[in-house]
Each structure stands twice: as structure tokens, then as C-alpha cells.
mmCIF file of C-alpha atoms in Angstrom:
data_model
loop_
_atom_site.group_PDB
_atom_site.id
_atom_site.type_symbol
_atom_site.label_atom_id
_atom_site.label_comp_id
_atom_site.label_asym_id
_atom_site.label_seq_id
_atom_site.Cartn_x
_atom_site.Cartn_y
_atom_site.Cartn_z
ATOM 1 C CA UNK Y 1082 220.479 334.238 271.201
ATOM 2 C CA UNK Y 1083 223.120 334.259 268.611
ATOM 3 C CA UNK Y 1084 226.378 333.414 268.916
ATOM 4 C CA UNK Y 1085 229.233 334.392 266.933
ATOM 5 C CA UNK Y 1086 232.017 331.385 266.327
ATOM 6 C CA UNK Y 1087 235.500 332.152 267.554
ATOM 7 C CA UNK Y 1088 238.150 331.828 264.707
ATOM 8 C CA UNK Y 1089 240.978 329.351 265.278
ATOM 9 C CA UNK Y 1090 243.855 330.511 266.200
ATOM 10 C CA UNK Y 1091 245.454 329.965 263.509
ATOM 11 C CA UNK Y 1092 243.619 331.780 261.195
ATOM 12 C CA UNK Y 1093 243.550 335.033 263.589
ATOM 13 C CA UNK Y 1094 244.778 338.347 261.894
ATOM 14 C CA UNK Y 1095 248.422 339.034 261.867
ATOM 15 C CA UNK Y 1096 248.718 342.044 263.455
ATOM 16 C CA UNK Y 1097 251.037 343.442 261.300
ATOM 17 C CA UNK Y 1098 250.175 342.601 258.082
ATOM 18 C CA UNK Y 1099 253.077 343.989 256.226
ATOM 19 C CA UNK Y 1100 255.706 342.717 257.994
ATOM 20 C CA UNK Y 1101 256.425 339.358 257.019
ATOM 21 C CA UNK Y 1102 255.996 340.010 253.293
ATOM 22 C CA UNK Y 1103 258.207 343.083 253.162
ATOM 23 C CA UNK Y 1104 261.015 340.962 255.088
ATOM 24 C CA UNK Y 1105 260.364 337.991 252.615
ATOM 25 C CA UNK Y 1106 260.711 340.448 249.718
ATOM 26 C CA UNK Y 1107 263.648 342.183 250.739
ATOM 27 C CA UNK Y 1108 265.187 338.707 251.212
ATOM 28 C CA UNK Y 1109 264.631 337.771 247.931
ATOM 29 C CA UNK Y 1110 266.070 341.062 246.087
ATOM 30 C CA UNK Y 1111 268.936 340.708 248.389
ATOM 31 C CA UNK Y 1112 270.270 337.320 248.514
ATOM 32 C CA UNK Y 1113 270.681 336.957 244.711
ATOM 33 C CA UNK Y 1114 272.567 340.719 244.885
ATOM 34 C CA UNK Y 1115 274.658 339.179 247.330
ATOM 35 C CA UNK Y 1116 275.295 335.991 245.621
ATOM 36 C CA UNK Y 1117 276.380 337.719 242.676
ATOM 37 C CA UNK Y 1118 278.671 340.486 244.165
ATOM 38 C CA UNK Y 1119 280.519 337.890 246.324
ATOM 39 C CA UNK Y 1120 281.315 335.267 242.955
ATOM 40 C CA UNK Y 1121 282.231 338.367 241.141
ATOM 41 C CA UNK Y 1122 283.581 340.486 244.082
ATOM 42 C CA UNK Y 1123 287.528 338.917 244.498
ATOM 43 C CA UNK Y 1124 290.575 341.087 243.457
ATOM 44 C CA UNK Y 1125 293.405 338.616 241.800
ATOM 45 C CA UNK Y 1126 296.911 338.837 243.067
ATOM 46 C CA UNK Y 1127 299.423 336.579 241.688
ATOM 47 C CA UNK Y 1128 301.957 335.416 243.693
ATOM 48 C CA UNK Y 1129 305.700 337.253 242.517
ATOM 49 C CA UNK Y 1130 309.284 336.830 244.007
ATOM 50 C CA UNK Y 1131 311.586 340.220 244.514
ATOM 51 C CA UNK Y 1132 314.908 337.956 244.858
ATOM 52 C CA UNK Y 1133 314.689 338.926 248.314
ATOM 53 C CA UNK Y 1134 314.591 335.350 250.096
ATOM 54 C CA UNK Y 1135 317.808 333.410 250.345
ATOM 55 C CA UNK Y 1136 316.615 330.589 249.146
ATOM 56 C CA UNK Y 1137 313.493 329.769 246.311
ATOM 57 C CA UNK Y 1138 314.647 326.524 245.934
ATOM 58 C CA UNK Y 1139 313.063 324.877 248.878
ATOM 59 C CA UNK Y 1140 309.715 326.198 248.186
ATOM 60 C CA UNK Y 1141 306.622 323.915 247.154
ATOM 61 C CA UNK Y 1142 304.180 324.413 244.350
ATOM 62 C CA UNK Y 1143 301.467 327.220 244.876
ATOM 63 C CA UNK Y 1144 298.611 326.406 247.049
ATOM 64 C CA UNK Y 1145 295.315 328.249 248.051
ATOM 65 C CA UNK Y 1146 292.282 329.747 246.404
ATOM 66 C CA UNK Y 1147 291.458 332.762 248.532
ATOM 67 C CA UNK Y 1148 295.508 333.143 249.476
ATOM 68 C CA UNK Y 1149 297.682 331.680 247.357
ATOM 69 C CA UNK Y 1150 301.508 330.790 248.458
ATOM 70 C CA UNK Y 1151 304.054 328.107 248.286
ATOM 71 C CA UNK Y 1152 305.793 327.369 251.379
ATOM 72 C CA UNK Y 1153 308.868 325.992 252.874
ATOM 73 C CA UNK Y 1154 308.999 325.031 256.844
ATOM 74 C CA UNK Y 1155 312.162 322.815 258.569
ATOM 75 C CA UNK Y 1156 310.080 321.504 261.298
ATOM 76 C CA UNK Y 1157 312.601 319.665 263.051
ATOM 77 C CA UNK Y 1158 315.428 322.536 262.930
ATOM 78 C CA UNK Y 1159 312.316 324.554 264.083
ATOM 79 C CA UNK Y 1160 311.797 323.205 267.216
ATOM 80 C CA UNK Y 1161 314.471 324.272 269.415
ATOM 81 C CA UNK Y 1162 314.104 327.795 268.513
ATOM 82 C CA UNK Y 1163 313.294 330.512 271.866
ATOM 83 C CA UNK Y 1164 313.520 333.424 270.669
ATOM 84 C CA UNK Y 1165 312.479 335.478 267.815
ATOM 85 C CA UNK Y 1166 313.695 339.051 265.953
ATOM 86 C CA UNK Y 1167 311.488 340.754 263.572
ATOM 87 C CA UNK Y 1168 313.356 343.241 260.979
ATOM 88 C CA UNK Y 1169 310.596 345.655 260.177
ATOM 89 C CA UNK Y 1170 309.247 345.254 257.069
ATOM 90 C CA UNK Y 1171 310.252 346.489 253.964
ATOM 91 C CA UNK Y 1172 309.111 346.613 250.190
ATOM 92 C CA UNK Y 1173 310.595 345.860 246.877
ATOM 93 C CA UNK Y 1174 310.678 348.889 244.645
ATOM 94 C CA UNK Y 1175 307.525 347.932 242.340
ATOM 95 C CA UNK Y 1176 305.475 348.129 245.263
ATOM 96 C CA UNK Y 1177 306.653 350.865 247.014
ATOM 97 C CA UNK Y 1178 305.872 352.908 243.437
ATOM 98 C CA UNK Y 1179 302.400 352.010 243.732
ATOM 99 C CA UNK Y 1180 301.806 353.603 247.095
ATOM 100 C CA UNK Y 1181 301.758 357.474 246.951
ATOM 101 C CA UNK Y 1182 302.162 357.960 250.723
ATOM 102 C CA UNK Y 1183 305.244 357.149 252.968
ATOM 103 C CA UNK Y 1184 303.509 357.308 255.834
ATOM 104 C CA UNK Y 1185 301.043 355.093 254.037
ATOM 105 C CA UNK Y 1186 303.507 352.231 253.360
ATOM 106 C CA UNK Y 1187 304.969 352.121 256.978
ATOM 107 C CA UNK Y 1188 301.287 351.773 258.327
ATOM 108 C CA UNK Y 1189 300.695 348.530 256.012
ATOM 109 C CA UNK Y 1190 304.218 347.314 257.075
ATOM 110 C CA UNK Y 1191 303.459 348.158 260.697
ATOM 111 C CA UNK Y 1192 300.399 346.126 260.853
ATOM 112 C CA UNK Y 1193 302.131 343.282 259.450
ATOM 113 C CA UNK Y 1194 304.821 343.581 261.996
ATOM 114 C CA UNK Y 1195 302.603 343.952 265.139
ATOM 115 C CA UNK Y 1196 300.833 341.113 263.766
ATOM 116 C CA UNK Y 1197 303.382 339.195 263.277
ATOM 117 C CA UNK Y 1198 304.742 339.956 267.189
ATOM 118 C CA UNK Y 1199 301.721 339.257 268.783
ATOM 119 C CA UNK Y 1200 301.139 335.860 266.735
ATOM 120 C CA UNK Y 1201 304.704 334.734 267.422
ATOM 121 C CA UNK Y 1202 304.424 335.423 271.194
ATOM 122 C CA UNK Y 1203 302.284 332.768 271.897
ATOM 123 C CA UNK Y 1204 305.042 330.646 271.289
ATOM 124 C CA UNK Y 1205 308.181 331.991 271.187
ATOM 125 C CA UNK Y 1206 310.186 335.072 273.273
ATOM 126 C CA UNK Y 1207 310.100 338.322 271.363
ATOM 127 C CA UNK Y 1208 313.209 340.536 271.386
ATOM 128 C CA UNK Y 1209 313.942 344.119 269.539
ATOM 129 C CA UNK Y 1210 315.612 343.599 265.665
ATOM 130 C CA UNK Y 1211 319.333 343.528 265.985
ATOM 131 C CA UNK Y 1212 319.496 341.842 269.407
ATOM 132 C CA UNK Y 1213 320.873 338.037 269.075
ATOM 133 C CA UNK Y 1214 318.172 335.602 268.386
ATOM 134 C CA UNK Y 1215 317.360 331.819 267.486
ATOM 135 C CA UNK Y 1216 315.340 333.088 264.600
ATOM 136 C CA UNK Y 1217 314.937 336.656 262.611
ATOM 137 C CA UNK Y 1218 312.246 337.516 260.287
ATOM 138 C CA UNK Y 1219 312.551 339.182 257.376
ATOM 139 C CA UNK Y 1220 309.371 340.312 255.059
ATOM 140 C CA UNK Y 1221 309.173 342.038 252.253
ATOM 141 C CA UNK Y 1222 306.076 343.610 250.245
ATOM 142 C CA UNK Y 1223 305.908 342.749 246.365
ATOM 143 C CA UNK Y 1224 303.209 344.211 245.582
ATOM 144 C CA UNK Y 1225 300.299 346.441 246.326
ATOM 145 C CA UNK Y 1226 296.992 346.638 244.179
ATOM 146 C CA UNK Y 1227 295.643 349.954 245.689
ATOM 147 C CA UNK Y 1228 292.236 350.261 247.016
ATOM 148 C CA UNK Y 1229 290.074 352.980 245.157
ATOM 149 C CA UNK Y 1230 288.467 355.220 247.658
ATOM 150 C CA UNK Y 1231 285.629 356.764 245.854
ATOM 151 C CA UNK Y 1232 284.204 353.616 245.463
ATOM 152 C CA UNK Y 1233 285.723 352.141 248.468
ATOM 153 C CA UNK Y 1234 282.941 355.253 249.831
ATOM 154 C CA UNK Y 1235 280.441 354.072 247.746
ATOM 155 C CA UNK Y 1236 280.368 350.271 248.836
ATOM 156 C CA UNK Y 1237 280.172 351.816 252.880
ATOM 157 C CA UNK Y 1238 277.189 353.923 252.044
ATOM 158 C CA UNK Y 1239 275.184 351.094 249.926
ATOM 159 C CA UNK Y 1240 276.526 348.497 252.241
ATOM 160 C CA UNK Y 1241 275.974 349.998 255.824
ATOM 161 C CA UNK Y 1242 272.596 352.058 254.237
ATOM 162 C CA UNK Y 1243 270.787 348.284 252.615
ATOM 163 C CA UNK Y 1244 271.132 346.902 256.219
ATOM 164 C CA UNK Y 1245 268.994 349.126 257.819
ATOM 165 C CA UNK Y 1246 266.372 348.678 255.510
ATOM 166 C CA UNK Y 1247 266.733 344.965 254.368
ATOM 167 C CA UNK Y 1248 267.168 341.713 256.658
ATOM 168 C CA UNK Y 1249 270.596 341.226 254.851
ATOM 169 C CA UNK Y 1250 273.116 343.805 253.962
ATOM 170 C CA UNK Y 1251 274.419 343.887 250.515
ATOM 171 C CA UNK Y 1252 277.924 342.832 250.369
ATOM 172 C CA UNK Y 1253 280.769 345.481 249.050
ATOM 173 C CA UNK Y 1254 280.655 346.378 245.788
ATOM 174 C CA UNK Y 1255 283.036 343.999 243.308
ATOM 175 C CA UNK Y 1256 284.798 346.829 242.073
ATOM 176 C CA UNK Y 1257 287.844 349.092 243.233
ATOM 177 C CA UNK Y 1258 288.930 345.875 245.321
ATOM 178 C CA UNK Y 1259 292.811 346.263 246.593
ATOM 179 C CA UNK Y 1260 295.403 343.139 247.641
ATOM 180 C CA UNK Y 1261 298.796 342.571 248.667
ATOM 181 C CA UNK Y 1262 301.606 340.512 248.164
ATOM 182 C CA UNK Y 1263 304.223 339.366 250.624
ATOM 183 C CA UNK Y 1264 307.749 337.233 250.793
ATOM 184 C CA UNK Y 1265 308.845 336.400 253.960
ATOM 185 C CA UNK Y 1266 311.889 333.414 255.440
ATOM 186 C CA UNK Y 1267 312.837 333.013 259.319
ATOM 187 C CA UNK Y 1268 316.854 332.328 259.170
ATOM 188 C CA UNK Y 1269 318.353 330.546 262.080
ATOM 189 C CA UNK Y 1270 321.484 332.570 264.376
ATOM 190 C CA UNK Y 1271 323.787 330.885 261.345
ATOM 191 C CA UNK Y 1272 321.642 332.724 258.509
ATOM 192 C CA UNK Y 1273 320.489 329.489 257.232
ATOM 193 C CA UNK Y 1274 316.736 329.699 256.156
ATOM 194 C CA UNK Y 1275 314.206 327.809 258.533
ATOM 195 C CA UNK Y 1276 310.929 328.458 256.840
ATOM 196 C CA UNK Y 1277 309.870 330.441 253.724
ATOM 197 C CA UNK Y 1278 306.789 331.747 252.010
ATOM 198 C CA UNK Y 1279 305.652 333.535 248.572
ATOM 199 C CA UNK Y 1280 302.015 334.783 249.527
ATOM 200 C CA UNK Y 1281 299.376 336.546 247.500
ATOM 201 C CA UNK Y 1282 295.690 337.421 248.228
ATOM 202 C CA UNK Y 1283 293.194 340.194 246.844
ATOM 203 C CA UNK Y 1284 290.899 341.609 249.344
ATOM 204 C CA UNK Y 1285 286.787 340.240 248.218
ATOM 205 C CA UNK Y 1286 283.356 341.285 248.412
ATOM 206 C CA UNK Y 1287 282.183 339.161 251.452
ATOM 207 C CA UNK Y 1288 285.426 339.375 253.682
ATOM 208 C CA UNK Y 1289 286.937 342.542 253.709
ATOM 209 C CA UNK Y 1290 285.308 345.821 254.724
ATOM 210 C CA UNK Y 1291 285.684 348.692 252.172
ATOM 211 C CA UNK Y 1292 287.469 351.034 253.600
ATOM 212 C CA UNK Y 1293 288.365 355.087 252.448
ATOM 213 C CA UNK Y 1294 292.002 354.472 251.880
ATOM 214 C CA UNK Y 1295 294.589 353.807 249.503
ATOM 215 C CA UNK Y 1296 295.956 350.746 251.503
ATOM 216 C CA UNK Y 1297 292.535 349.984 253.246
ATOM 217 C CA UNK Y 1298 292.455 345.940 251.805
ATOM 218 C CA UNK Y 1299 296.480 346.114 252.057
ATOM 219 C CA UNK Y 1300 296.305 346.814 255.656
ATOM 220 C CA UNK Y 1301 293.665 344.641 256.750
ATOM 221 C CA UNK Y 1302 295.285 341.897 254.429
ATOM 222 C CA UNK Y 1303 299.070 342.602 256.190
ATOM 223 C CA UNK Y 1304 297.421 340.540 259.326
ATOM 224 C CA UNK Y 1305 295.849 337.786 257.448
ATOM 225 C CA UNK Y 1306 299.745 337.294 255.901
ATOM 226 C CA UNK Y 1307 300.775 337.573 259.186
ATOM 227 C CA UNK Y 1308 298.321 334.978 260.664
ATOM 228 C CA UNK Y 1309 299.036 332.357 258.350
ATOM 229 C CA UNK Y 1310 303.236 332.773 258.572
ATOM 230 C CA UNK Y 1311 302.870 332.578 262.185
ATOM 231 C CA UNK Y 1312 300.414 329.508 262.691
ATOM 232 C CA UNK Y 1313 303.440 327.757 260.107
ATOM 233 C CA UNK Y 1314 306.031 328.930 262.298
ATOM 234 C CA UNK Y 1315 304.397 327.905 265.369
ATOM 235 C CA UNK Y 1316 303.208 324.484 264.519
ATOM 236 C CA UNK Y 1317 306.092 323.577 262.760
ATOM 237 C CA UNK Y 1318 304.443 322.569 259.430
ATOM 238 C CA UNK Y 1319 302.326 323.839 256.705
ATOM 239 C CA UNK Y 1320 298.730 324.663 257.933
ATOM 240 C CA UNK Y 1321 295.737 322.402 256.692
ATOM 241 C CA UNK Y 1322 292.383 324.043 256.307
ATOM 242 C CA UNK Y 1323 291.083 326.882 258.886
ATOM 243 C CA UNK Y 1324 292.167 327.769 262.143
ATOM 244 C CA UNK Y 1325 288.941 327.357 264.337
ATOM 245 C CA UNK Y 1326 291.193 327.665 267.569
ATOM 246 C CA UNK Y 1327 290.271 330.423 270.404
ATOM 247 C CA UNK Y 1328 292.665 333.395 270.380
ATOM 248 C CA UNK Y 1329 294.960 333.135 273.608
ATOM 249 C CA UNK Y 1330 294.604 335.822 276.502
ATOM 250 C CA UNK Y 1331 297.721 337.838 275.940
ATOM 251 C CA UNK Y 1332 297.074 338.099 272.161
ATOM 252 C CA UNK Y 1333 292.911 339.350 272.756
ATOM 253 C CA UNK Y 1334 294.517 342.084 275.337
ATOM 254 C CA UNK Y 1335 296.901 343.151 272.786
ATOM 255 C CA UNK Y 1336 294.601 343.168 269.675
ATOM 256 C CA UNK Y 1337 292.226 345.330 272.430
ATOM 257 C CA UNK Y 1338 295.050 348.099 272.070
ATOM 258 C CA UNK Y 1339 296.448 346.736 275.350
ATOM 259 C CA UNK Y 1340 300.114 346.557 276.060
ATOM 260 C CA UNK Y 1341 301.829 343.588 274.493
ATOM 261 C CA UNK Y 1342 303.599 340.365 275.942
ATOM 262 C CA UNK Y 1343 306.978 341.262 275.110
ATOM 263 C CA UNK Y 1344 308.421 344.696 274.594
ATOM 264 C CA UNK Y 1345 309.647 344.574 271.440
ATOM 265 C CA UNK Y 1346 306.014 344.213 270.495
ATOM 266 C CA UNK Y 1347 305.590 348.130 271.180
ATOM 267 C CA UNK Y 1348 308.081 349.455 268.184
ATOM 268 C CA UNK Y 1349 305.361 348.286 265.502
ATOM 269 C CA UNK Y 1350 302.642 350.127 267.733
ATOM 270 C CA UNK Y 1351 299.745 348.694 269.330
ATOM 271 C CA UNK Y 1352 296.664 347.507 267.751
ATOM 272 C CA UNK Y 1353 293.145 350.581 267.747
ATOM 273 C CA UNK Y 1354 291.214 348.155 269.699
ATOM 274 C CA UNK Y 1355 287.867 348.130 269.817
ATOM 275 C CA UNK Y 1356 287.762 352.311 267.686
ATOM 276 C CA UNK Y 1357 289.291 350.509 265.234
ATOM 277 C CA UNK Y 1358 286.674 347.832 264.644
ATOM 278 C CA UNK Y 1359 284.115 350.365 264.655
ATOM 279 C CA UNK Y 1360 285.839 352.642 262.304
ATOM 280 C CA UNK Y 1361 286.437 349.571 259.584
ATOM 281 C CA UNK Y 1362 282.495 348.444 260.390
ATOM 282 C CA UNK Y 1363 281.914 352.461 258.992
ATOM 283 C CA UNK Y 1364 284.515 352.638 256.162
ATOM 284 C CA UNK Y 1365 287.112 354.862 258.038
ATOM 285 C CA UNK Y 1366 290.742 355.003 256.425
ATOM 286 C CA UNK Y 1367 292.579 353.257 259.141
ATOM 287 C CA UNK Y 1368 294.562 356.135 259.848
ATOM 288 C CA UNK Y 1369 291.931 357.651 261.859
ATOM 289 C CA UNK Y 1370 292.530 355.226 264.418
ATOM 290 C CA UNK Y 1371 296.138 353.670 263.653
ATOM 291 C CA UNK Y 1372 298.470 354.188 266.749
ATOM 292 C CA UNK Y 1373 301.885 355.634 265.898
ATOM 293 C CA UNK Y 1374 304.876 352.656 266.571
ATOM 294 C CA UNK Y 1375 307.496 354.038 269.718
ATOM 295 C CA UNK Y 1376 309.956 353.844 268.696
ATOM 296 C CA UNK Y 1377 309.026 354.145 265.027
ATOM 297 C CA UNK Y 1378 310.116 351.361 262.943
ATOM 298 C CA UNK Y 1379 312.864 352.815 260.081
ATOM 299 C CA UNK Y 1380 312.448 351.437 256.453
#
């Protein structure tokens, strides 16, 4: 009687043969794509004063690669401070001329305002602009390089479209990339300026969705601003290197769309939530989901 010899098992037929070289081959045409787009993929914003701070002069020399800004934070005169006003954004006259829309511009100056709120309420007491304070905000925009849409629509399709079909998507397109440019100072009840910053960044291939608007990197950049002048404000001190800390509860329910902390919160609107997320994972202009400010904020 003849016997036939069992194969090892590791030299048994894959049984699905094309698998594991069509994932190994889309890996290699797409990491190298992505490699490139992301070193090429950055917009370049340099940082520019509007004369709208009341002070330059305590301001140190620029700092960053992906945001660049020179800062100035009073720590010590910092410390005592409760509560906190935010004057609703506004933006110098060179920026405001590269945004077509109104309604545009008070979206990206919403965002950073919300932001802003929900940031500072992990620290400090929130109350409306105008009403007496320990500190009041005051940012301005100074300048806008506008996202182009067509191939803002472009980058979605390739970018969304490559991972279905390939074990990594292609990052956006380097091209048509917006960014934004912000001045900002906290002044104490006696007007005398507390902290200070001059920040620029452009949005870049890796980190920021394209999205089908104008202002879609300017208003997804308005809350990275926003991040960074709050962590200063909160700590007391410039920032070193990334914060890797877990988001408080009241700020997760608020960037949910849920209502805020403090009141005042509610006149730059409340945050889309989770419709937003999906809508920037898709490319949809974020006023799709953007919820209206009540009462609005006046610029």
C-alpha cells in the first residue's frame, strides 16, 4: 500500500494566494507617495504683526517649525487671575480682503473663540465680553492663505478613494494648502498686558483634512491657535514640546456639541460634535455642520 507524505505545515498552500502580495505591493507604491506628499505637502505662513497688541516689546524670538510664534507670558501676575472675558475676534484689514464671505470670516473667528472658551474653562471662570474681569482676550486675524476647493475636492476623492483599495491611504495632495495667522494678548482689569503671542501655521499634507471650503485649513487651524494660547495661559509659561495630556470631562462634552461649562461659552456657538468629524473625515465645507453662535458674536 502506498502512502502519500503529508506536507509540513509550513509549506501548506496559502489559501489565498493573492492576498499577501497585492497588500505588499500596494504598500510599496504607497508609502513612498506618502512620504513624498507629506515633505512637500506644508503651506508656509510667516508670522506678521497688525499693530494690534499693546505691547511687541515683550515678545521673544520666533519659535516652532510646524507653528511658528514668539511669545510673551507674566507667570507670576498670571496666577491670581479668576476670571476671564473673550472679545470676539476680529481681523486686520489684509486678511479680511482675502476672505470673500462675511459669513465665512465670523465662522473662522467663531471657532477660535469657542475654542478658546472651552480651553480656558478648565482653569479659569468664563464671563460674557464687556462684563468686569481679571483678564480679557483680545485676538486678531492677520492673515488668511485661502484653501482652494477644487483641489481641496480632489485630495478627498484620491485620499478617501486609495484607502479602500490600498492598506494606507494617500495623504492630501501638497497643493491648494490654506493657513492662518493670529495675534492675540490677555490684559489684566488695569489694561496692562499679561501674556502675548504672534502665531503662524499653514495647514499640511499629513495633518489637516482637505476640506471644500475657502477657510477649510483656516478653520480647523483657528483651534490649534486656540489650543496652544490657552495651554500658555493656563500653565503660566511657554509650552515645551506636545501636549500628551487627556482632555478633561467638561471640555469632551462640549467639543461633543454638548452645552458648555460656562455660559458665555454659548455666544461663539457650540462645537458639530461627532457630524462634524464625519463631515471633515469626507471633505465637507464646515458649514454644513457649523452651529450658528446665540447670541451671534458682532465683528
Amino acid at each position: 500500500m502506498r502512502y502519500r507524505r503529508r506536507r509540513p505545515d509550513s509549506v501548506r498552500s496559502n489559501p489565498f494566494p493573492f492576498s499577501f502580495p497585492l497588500a505588499s505591493r500596494g504598500l510599496s507604491l504607497a508609502l513612498p507617495l506618502a512620504l513624498t506628499m507629506v515633505a512637500a505637502g506644508c503651506s508656509s505662513v510667516p508670522l506678521k504683526e497688525a499693530g494690534t497688541l499693546s505691547s511687541y516689546g515683550n515678545l521673544g524670538a520666533p519659535k516652532g517649525k510646524l507653528s511658528k510664534s514668539r511669545v510673551y507670558v507674566d507667570g507670576t501676575r498670571l496666577s491670581p487671575a479668576k476670571t476671564v472675558s473673550i472679545v470676539p475676534t476680529t481681523f486686520a484689514f489684509s486678511a479680511a480682503t482675502r476672505v470673500k464671505s462675511d459669513a465665512d470670516r465670523v465662522m473662522v473667528a467663531n471657532a477660535l473663540d469657542r475654542a478658546l472658551c472651552i480651553s480656558l474653562s478648565d482653569k479659569y471662570q468664563l464671563v460674557s465680553a464687556g462684563q468686569p474681569a481679571d483678564l480679557t482676550i483680545r485676538s486678531v486675524v492677520t492673515d488668511i492663505v485661502p484653501t482652494n476647493k477644487a483641489i481641496a475636492g480632489v485630495s478627498t476623492v484620491v485620499t478617501v478613494g486609495t484607502g479602500f483599495v490600498l492598506p494606507v491611504g494617500v495623504p492630501r495632495l501638497p497643493a491648494g494648502l490654506g493657513g492662518l495667522a493670529v495675534e492675540a494678548e490677555a490684559v489684566d482689569s488695569g489694561g496692562v498686558q499679561r501674556a502675548a503671542i504672534v502665531w503662524s501655521r499653514g495647514a499640511n499634507s499629513l495633518q489637516n483634512n482637505p476640506r471644500v471650503s475657502e477657510v477649510g485649513d483656516a478653520y480647523s487651524l483657528a483651534s490649534k491657535f486656540s489650543s496652544e494660547f490657552s495651554r500658555m495661559l493656563i500653565k503660566g509659561k511657554e509650552p515645551k514640546g506636545l501636549d500628551i495630556s487627556l482632555p478633561s470631562g467638561q471640555r469632551m462634552k462640549s467639543w461633543l456639541g454638548g452645552k458648555p461649562k460656562y455660559a458665555a461659552c454659548d455666544a461663539f456657538g457650540r462645537p458639530p460634535g461627532l457630524m462634524g468629524a464625519v463631515a471633515a473625515k469626507y471633505g465637507a465645507p464646515p458649514q454644513w455642520t457649523e452651529k450658528k453662535p446665540k447670541p451671534a458674536a458682532t465683528y
